[in-house]
Structures are given as structure tokens and as C-alpha cells.
PDB file of C-alpha atoms in Angstrom:
ATOM      1  CA  ILE V   1     -54.512 110.900  61.318  1.00  0.00           C
ATOM      2  CA  GLY V   2     -50.842 110.627  60.318  1.00  0.00           C
ATOM      3  CA  ASP V   3     -49.784 111.255  63.915  1.00  0.00           C
ATOM      4  CA  ILE V   4     -51.523 108.099  65.137  1.00  0.00           C
ATOM      5  CA  THR V   5     -48.990 105.414  66.076  1.00  0.00           C
ATOM      6  CA  ALA V   6     -49.159 101.639  66.203  1.00  0.00           C
ATOM      7  CA  ALA V   7     -49.053 101.949  70.003  1.00  0.00           C
ATOM      8  CA  ASP V   8     -52.181 104.131  69.883  1.00  0.00           C
ATOM      9  CA  ILE V   9     -53.982 101.503  67.807  1.00  0.00           C
ATOM     10  CA  ARG V  10     -52.954  98.731  70.207  1.00  0.00           C
ATOM     11  CA  SER V  11     -54.051 100.767  73.219  1.00  0.00           C
ATOM     12  CA  ALA V  12     -57.416 101.456  71.599  1.00  0.00           C
ATOM     13  CA  ALA V  13     -57.911  97.767  70.831  1.00  0.00           C
ATOM     14  CA  GLU V  14     -57.082  96.787  74.411  1.00  0.00           C
ATOM     15  CA  MET V  15     -59.776  99.181  75.614  1.00  0.00           C
ATOM     16  CA  ARG V  16     -62.247  97.831  73.014  1.00  0.00           C
ATOM     17  CA  HIS V  17     -62.048 100.910  70.775  1.00  0.00           C
ATOM     18  CA  VAL V  18     -61.002 101.582  67.172  1.00  0.00           C
ATOM     19  CA  ILE V  19     -59.530 104.818  65.830  1.00  0.00           C
ATOM     20  CA  LYS V  20     -61.486 106.584  63.075  1.00  0.00           C
ATOM     21  CA  LEU V  21     -61.193 110.008  61.464  1.00  0.00           C
ATOM     22  CA  ILE V  22     -64.417 111.707  62.590  1.00  0.00           C
ATOM     23  CA  ALA V  23     -65.890 115.037  61.456  1.00  0.00           C
ATOM     24  CA  ARG V  24     -68.184 116.107  64.265  1.00  0.00           C
ATOM     25  CA  CYS V  25     -70.797 118.848  64.632  1.00  0.00           C
ATOM     26  CA  SER V  26     -72.908 119.276  67.756  1.00  0.00           C
ATOM     27  CA  LEU V  27     -75.006 121.855  69.527  1.00  0.00           C
ATOM     28  CA  SER V  28     -73.318 123.196  72.667  1.00  0.00           C
ATOM     29  CA  PRO V  29     -75.333 124.000  75.831  1.00  0.00           C
ATOM     30  CA  ASP V  30     -74.963 127.754  75.164  1.00  0.00           C
ATOM     31  CA  GLY V  31     -76.511 127.408  71.688  1.00  0.00           C
ATOM     32  CA  SER V  32     -73.263 127.649  69.723  1.00  0.00           C
ATOM     33  CA  ILE V  33     -72.069 124.993  67.276  1.00  0.00           C
ATOM     34  CA  ALA V  34     -69.041 122.847  68.135  1.00  0.00           C
ATOM     35  CA  VAL V  35     -67.294 121.567  65.018  1.00  0.00           C
ATOM     36  CA  GLY V  36     -64.041 119.761  64.305  1.00  0.00           C
ATOM     37  CA  VAL V  37     -62.284 116.940  62.470  1.00  0.00           C
ATOM     38  CA  HIS V  38     -60.082 114.679  64.593  1.00  0.00           C
ATOM     39  CA  PRO V  39     -58.737 111.152  64.861  1.00  0.00           C
ATOM     40  CA  THR V  40     -61.163 109.707  67.393  1.00  0.00           C
ATOM     41  CA  MET V  41     -61.308 106.567  69.499  1.00  0.00           C
ATOM     42  CA  VAL V  42     -64.694 104.945  68.835  1.00  0.00           C
ATOM     43  CA  PRO V  43     -66.096 102.257  71.184  1.00  0.00           C
ATOM     44  CA  LEU V  44     -66.661  98.918  69.458  1.00  0.00           C
ATOM     45  CA  THR V  45     -70.289  99.118  70.617  1.00  0.00           C
ATOM     46  CA  HIS V  46     -70.867 102.311  68.588  1.00  0.00           C
ATOM     47  CA  PRO V  47     -72.380 101.903  65.070  1.00  0.00           C
ATOM     48  CA  LEU V  48     -69.528 103.928  63.496  1.00  0.00           C
ATOM     49  CA  ALA V  49     -66.950 101.397  64.709  1.00  0.00           C
ATOM     50  CA  GLY V  50     -68.000  98.923  61.991  1.00  0.00           C
ATOM     51  CA  VAL V  51     -67.613 101.358  59.070  1.00  0.00           C
ATOM     52  CA  SER V  52     -64.447 100.517  57.129  1.00  0.00           C
ATOM     53  CA  GLY V  53     -62.842 100.316  53.711  1.00  0.00           C
ATOM     54  CA  ALA V  54     -64.295 102.628  51.056  1.00  0.00           C
ATOM     55  CA  PHE V  55     -67.487 103.180  53.041  1.00  0.00           C
ATOM     56  CA  ASN V  56     -68.431 106.464  54.701  1.00  0.00           C
ATOM     57  CA  ALA V  57     -71.203 107.011  57.214  1.00  0.00           C
ATOM     58  CA  VAL V  58     -73.201 109.864  58.678  1.00  0.00           C
ATOM     59  CA  PHE V  59     -74.388 109.297  62.244  1.00  0.00           C
ATOM     60  CA  VAL V  60     -77.164 111.588  63.487  1.00  0.00           C
ATOM     61  CA  GLU V  61     -78.404 111.846  67.056  1.00  0.00           C
ATOM     62  CA  SER V  62     -81.344 114.095  67.948  1.00  0.00           C
ATOM     63  CA  HIS V  63     -83.803 114.495  70.799  1.00  0.00           C
ATOM     64  CA  ASN V  64     -86.860 113.563  68.736  1.00  0.00           C
ATOM     65  CA  ALA V  65     -85.561 111.140  66.089  1.00  0.00           C
ATOM     66  CA  GLY V  66     -83.072 109.299  68.291  1.00  0.00           C
ATOM     67  CA  ARG V  67     -80.080 107.685  66.584  1.00  0.00           C
ATOM     68  CA  LEU V  68     -79.890 107.328  62.794  1.00  0.00           C
ATOM     69  CA  MET V  69     -77.020 106.236  60.551  1.00  0.00           C
ATOM     70  CA  PHE V  70     -76.658 106.489  56.773  1.00  0.00           C
ATOM     71  CA  MET V  71     -73.852 104.497  55.172  1.00  0.00           C
ATOM     72  CA  GLY V  72     -72.620 103.984  51.618  1.00  0.00           C
ATOM     73  CA  PRO V  73     -69.573 103.856  49.339  1.00  0.00           C
ATOM     74  CA  GLY V  74     -67.568 107.063  49.611  1.00  0.00           C
ATOM     75  CA  ALA V  75     -64.697 106.385  47.242  1.00  0.00           C
ATOM     76  CA  GLY V  76     -64.123 104.973  43.783  1.00  0.00           C
ATOM     77  CA  GLY V  77     -65.175 105.917  40.277  1.00  0.00           C
ATOM     78  CA  GLY V  78     -68.749 104.622  40.444  1.00  0.00           C
ATOM     79  CA  PRO V  79     -69.865 106.243  43.732  1.00  0.00           C
ATOM     80  CA  THR V  80     -68.152 109.548  42.895  1.00  0.00           C
ATOM     81  CA  ALA V  81     -69.657 109.690  39.398  1.00  0.00           C
ATOM     82  CA  SER V  82     -73.100 108.874  40.812  1.00  0.00           C
ATOM     83  CA  ALA V  83     -72.922 111.711  43.333  1.00  0.00           C
ATOM     84  CA  VAL V  84     -71.733 114.257  40.758  1.00  0.00           C
ATOM     85  CA  LEU V  85     -74.353 113.173  38.221  1.00  0.00           C
ATOM     86  CA  GLY V  86     -77.070 113.402  40.860  1.00  0.00           C
ATOM     87  CA  ASP V  87     -76.086 117.004  41.631  1.00  0.00           C
ATOM     88  CA  LEU V  88     -76.092 117.908  37.921  1.00  0.00           C
ATOM     89  CA  VAL V  89     -79.563 116.394  37.411  1.00  0.00           C
ATOM     90  CA  THR V  90     -80.911 118.303  40.428  1.00  0.00           C
ATOM     91  CA  ALA V  91     -79.414 121.582  39.179  1.00  0.00           C
ATOM     92  CA  ALA V  92     -80.880 121.001  35.686  1.00  0.00           C
ATOM     93  CA  ARG V  93     -84.350 120.238  37.062  1.00  0.00           C
ATOM     94  CA  ASN V  94     -84.296 123.369  39.225  1.00  0.00           C
ATOM     95  CA  ARG V  95     -83.296 125.467  36.200  1.00  0.00           C
ATOM     96  CA  VAL V  96     -86.111 124.047  34.052  1.00  0.00           C
ATOM     97  CA  ARG V  97     -88.667 124.655  36.815  1.00  0.00           C
ATOM     98  CA  GLY V  98     -87.306 128.104  37.542  1.00  0.00           C
ATOM     99  CA  VAL V  99     -86.764 127.377  41.209  1.00  0.00           C
ATOM    100  CA  ALA V 100     -83.766 127.723  43.473  1.00  0.00           C
ATOM    101  CA  GLY V 101     -82.107 124.961  45.432  1.00  0.00           C
ATOM    102  CA  PRO V 102     -82.454 124.578  49.192  1.00  0.00           C
ATOM    103  CA  GLY V 103     -81.729 127.753  51.135  1.00  0.00           C
ATOM    104  CA  GLN V 104     -79.187 128.169  53.890  1.00  0.00           C
ATOM    105  CA  SER V 105     -79.896 126.469  57.188  1.00  0.00           C
ATOM    106  CA  THR V 106     -80.967 128.668  60.090  1.00  0.00           C
ATOM    107  CA  TYR V 107     -77.965 127.212  61.933  1.00  0.00           C
ATOM    108  CA  THR V 108     -75.663 129.416  59.832  1.00  0.00           C
ATOM    109  CA  GLN V 109     -76.612 132.273  62.185  1.00  0.00           C
ATOM    110  CA  ARG V 110     -75.178 130.481  65.205  1.00  0.00           C
ATOM    111  CA  ARG V 111     -71.646 131.217  66.325  1.00  0.00           C
ATOM    112  CA  ALA V 112     -68.941 128.572  66.573  1.00  0.00           C
ATOM    113  CA  THR V 113     -68.052 127.279  70.032  1.00  0.00           C
ATOM    114  CA  PRO V 114     -64.526 128.434  71.001  1.00  0.00           C
ATOM    115  CA  GLU V 115     -62.158 125.486  70.561  1.00  0.00           C
ATOM    116  CA  GLY V 116     -61.097 125.506  74.200  1.00  0.00           C
ATOM    117  CA  ARG V 117     -64.680 125.164  75.398  1.00  0.00           C
ATOM    118  CA  VAL V 118     -65.549 122.159  73.247  1.00  0.00           C
ATOM    119  CA  ALA V 119     -66.135 119.276  75.642  1.00  0.00           C
ATOM    120  CA  SER V 120     -65.160 115.691  74.911  1.00  0.00           C
ATOM    121  CA  LYS V 121     -63.736 112.576  76.443  1.00  0.00           C
ATOM    122  CA  PHE V 122     -59.998 112.238  75.835  1.00  0.00           C
ATOM    123  CA  TYR V 123     -57.412 109.469  75.802  1.00  0.00           C
ATOM    124  CA  ILE V 124     -53.999 110.746  76.860  1.00  0.00           C
ATOM    125  CA  ALA V 125     -50.847 108.651  76.406  1.00  0.00           C
ATOM    126  CA  LEU V 126     -48.027 109.744  78.715  1.00  0.00           C
ATOM    127  CA  THR V 127     -44.492 108.409  78.963  1.00  0.00           C
ATOM    128  CA  VAL V 128     -43.428 108.626  82.600  1.00  0.00           C
ATOM    129  CA  VAL V 129     -40.552 107.527  84.793  1.00  0.00           C
ATOM    130  CA  ASP V 130     -41.575 104.324  86.551  1.00  0.00           C
ATOM    131  CA  ARG V 131     -41.053 105.124  90.215  1.00  0.00           C
ATOM    132  CA  PRO V 132     -43.326 105.205  93.294  1.00  0.00           C
ATOM    133  CA  GLY V 133     -45.672 108.178  93.553  1.00  0.00           C
ATOM    134  CA  VAL V 134     -45.670 109.208  89.885  1.00  0.00           C
ATOM    135  CA  LEU V 135     -49.173 107.907  89.167  1.00  0.00           C
ATOM    136  CA  ALA V 136     -50.532 109.693  92.248  1.00  0.00           C
ATOM    137  CA  ARG V 137     -48.940 112.992  91.187  1.00  0.00           C
ATOM    138  CA  VAL V 138     -50.334 112.653  87.675  1.00  0.00           C
ATOM    139  CA  ALA V 139     -53.834 111.961  89.047  1.00  0.00           C
ATOM    140  CA  GLU V 140     -53.556 114.961  91.409  1.00  0.00           C
ATOM    141  CA  THR V 141     -52.693 117.195  88.444  1.00  0.00           C
ATOM    142  CA  PHE V 142     -55.816 116.134  86.575  1.00  0.00           C
ATOM    143  CA  ALA V 143     -57.913 116.693  89.713  1.00  0.00           C
ATOM    144  CA  ARG V 144     -56.529 120.227  90.170  1.00  0.00           C
ATOM    145  CA  HIS V 145     -57.903 121.154  86.763  1.00  0.00           C
ATOM    146  CA  GLN V 146     -61.212 119.379  87.446  1.00  0.00           C
ATOM    147  CA  VAL V 147     -60.628 116.723  84.778  1.00  0.00           C
ATOM    148  CA  SER V 148     -62.165 113.492  86.038  1.00  0.00           C
ATOM    149  CA  LEU V 149     -60.506 110.176  85.139  1.00  0.00           C
ATOM    150  CA  GLN V 150     -62.557 107.247  83.875  1.00  0.00           C
ATOM    151  CA  ALA V 151     -59.767 104.697  83.485  1.00  0.00           C
ATOM    152  CA  VAL V 152     -55.993 104.403  83.789  1.00  0.00           C
ATOM    153  CA  ARG V 153     -53.781 101.732  82.254  1.00  0.00           C
ATOM    154  CA  GLN V 154     -50.032 101.374  82.707  1.00  0.00           C
ATOM    155  CA  ASP V 155     -47.474  99.391  80.696  1.00  0.00           C
ATOM    156  CA  VAL V 156     -44.244  98.902  82.595  1.00  0.00           C
ATOM    157  CA  SER V 157     -41.066  96.970  81.965  1.00  0.00           C
ATOM    158  CA  ASP V 158     -39.967  94.046  84.119  1.00  0.00           C
ATOM    159  CA  GLU V 159     -37.306  96.304  85.588  1.00  0.00           C
ATOM    160  CA  HIS V 160     -38.793  99.220  87.515  1.00  0.00           C
ATOM    161  CA  ASP V 161     -36.799 101.861  89.423  1.00  0.00           C
ATOM    162  CA  GLY V 162     -36.629 104.756  86.975  1.00  0.00           C
ATOM    163  CA  ASN V 163     -37.282 103.053  83.636  1.00  0.00           C
ATOM    164  CA  PRO V 164     -39.790 104.662  81.227  1.00  0.00           C
ATOM    165  CA  ALA V 165     -43.372 103.421  81.340  1.00  0.00           C
ATOM    166  CA  MET V 166     -46.424 104.211  79.214  1.00  0.00           C
ATOM    167  CA  LEU V 167     -49.412 105.593  81.099  1.00  0.00           C
ATOM    168  CA  GLY V 168     -52.770 105.658  79.307  1.00  0.00           C
ATOM    169  CA  VAL V 169     -55.452 107.881  80.807  1.00  0.00           C
ATOM    170  CA  MET V 170     -59.116 107.986  79.713  1.00  0.00           C
ATOM    171  CA  THR V 171     -60.977 111.047  80.971  1.00  0.00           C
ATOM    172  CA  HIS V 172     -64.650 111.726  81.466  1.00  0.00           C
ATOM    173  CA  VAL V 173     -66.125 114.556  79.375  1.00  0.00           C
ATOM    174  CA  ALA V 174     -64.078 117.715  79.948  1.00  0.00           C
ATOM    175  CA  PRO V 175     -63.512 121.023  78.127  1.00  0.00           C
ATOM    176  CA  ARG V 176     -60.457 121.126  75.887  1.00  0.00           C
ATOM    177  CA  GLU V 177     -59.019 124.126  77.738  1.00  0.00           C
ATOM    178  CA  ALA V 178     -58.993 122.192  81.039  1.00  0.00           C
ATOM    179  CA  VAL V 179     -57.203 119.259  79.399  1.00  0.00           C
ATOM    180  CA  ARG V 180     -54.708 121.634  77.759  1.00  0.00           C
ATOM    181  CA  ALA V 181     -53.942 123.278  81.120  1.00  0.00           C
ATOM    182  CA  THR V 182     -53.455 119.845  82.689  1.00  0.00           C
ATOM    183  CA  LEU V 183     -51.015 118.774  79.983  1.00  0.00           C
ATOM    184  CA  HIS V 184     -49.090 122.041  80.297  1.00  0.00           C
ATOM    185  CA  GLU V 185     -48.555 121.379  84.006  1.00  0.00           C
ATOM    186  CA  LEU V 186     -47.667 117.726  83.425  1.00  0.00           C
ATOM    187  CA  ALA V 187     -45.051 118.737  80.844  1.00  0.00           C
ATOM    188  CA  GLU V 188     -43.223 120.654  83.579  1.00  0.00           C
ATOM    189  CA  MET V 189     -42.961 117.554  85.804  1.00  0.00           C
ATOM    190  CA  ALA V 190     -39.546 115.891  85.761  1.00  0.00           C
ATOM    191  CA  ASP V 191     -41.167 112.438  85.828  1.00  0.00           C
ATOM    192  CA  VAL V 192     -43.200 113.056  82.639  1.00  0.00           C
ATOM    193  CA  LEU V 193     -41.121 112.565  79.485  1.00  0.00           C
ATOM    194  CA  PRO V 194     -41.710 114.267  76.094  1.00  0.00           C
ATOM    195  CA  GLY V 195     -44.034 112.703  73.536  1.00  0.00           C
ATOM    196  CA  THR V 196     -47.489 113.038  75.136  1.00  0.00           C
ATOM    197  CA  ARG V 197     -50.314 112.214  72.698  1.00  0.00           C
ATOM    198  CA  VAL V 198     -53.977 113.222  72.974  1.00  0.00           C
ATOM    199  CA  ILE V 199     -56.858 111.520  71.122  1.00  0.00           C
ATOM    200  CA  ARG V 200     -60.505 112.463  71.388  1.00  0.00           C
ATOM    201  CA  VAL V 201     -62.919 109.719  72.422  1.00  0.00           C
ATOM    202  CA  LEU V 202     -66.466 109.348  71.097  1.00  0.00           C
ATOM    203  CA  GLU V 203     -69.087 108.721  73.752  1.00  0.00           C
ATOM    204  CA  GLU V 204     -71.160 105.560  73.497  1.00  0.00           C
TER     205      GLU V 204
END
């Protein structure tokens, strides 16, 4: 989260998103488990967008139960002491009854999805040289790697003709390896300057 800049926060706000640190776990189409912790752009319409301060939340989405969210204090002496004391009481009760705690989930037998195959939406901030044709070449590069673009925003100075400009690209859902290959090719373009930033985007 320390790599997030004020410009990233402004860009997210302009697109009606907020940036949150999200730990995510989901079932991939091939049956593997995709896991990761990333700074993530969250749409303002998503329930997690309103979680702030010392509060934490767990958002669950399933085929049968639909969408559920559990929220509560996640920091401070009182909440921490309550959680620890609750665990101690549970352990003591299990010992008195002579029973074990909950067993391991059956999901522990599933393999982890390779990082490159984890699919997500992405926001990519590029610094480019502001001259005719650059945007088209950038879009063509994404298309070559089959990364579809949902939205593009460009901040330019009053003086064009070779000055740096910030290009913000929001993709549709794409595998990480395709986005990585796209960025590798873009980095070799003379019109794309160093300092590209990539932020995952949570779907609504």
C-alpha cells in the first residue's frame, strides 16, 4: 500500500473508486484457489468501499447464499482483547469436553492458482509523450495481448507537442500474465516513460 501515490487516489476518486488493501480468495474455473493481498480500487457502489477507520470487513459471495458482509472493529485494545479472550474460552471449553476444535477445510487439498493466471480487472497508470498516435499505439498493444479496455482517461498539459501526459487505462477482466506481457512491450516503446503503476480493481 506504500507504493500508492496521491495521483492514484485522485484518479480513483475521479472514476468513483476508493483504494483499499484487500485480501482476496476465490475459486478459479479450473478448481484451484486464487489468493493474494493487494491495494485494490473498489467501486463506491461496492459494500467494502464504506469500510474505514479501525473497522475491518469480510465480504463473502457464493452461488447459494449470495452476498454477505461481516464488519466490526479490527484494531484497538478492546477489540483485540475480546478476540483473544474468545479464543482462550473456546480452547478451554474444548479441553474440558475432551473434543478437538474444527478440522481443516476440504479446500486445503486444492492447489493454488499460478499468479500469472489469476484474472482481475486492472487500472494501469502510464506516463506517455503527448503526441499524435501514441494513444492508438498503446491501445493496439493491449489488443495484441487480448487485454480488453473498459475505459481510458488522459491528463494532458496545455502545451502538447512532446510534453509528458498521464494515461489511465481500466481493463476488463484479464489474466495477470497477459497484462504483464502488455506492460513489458509498452516499456520498450519510446513514447512510454518510466514509472508505470498497476492497481487491481474489484468488480462490482
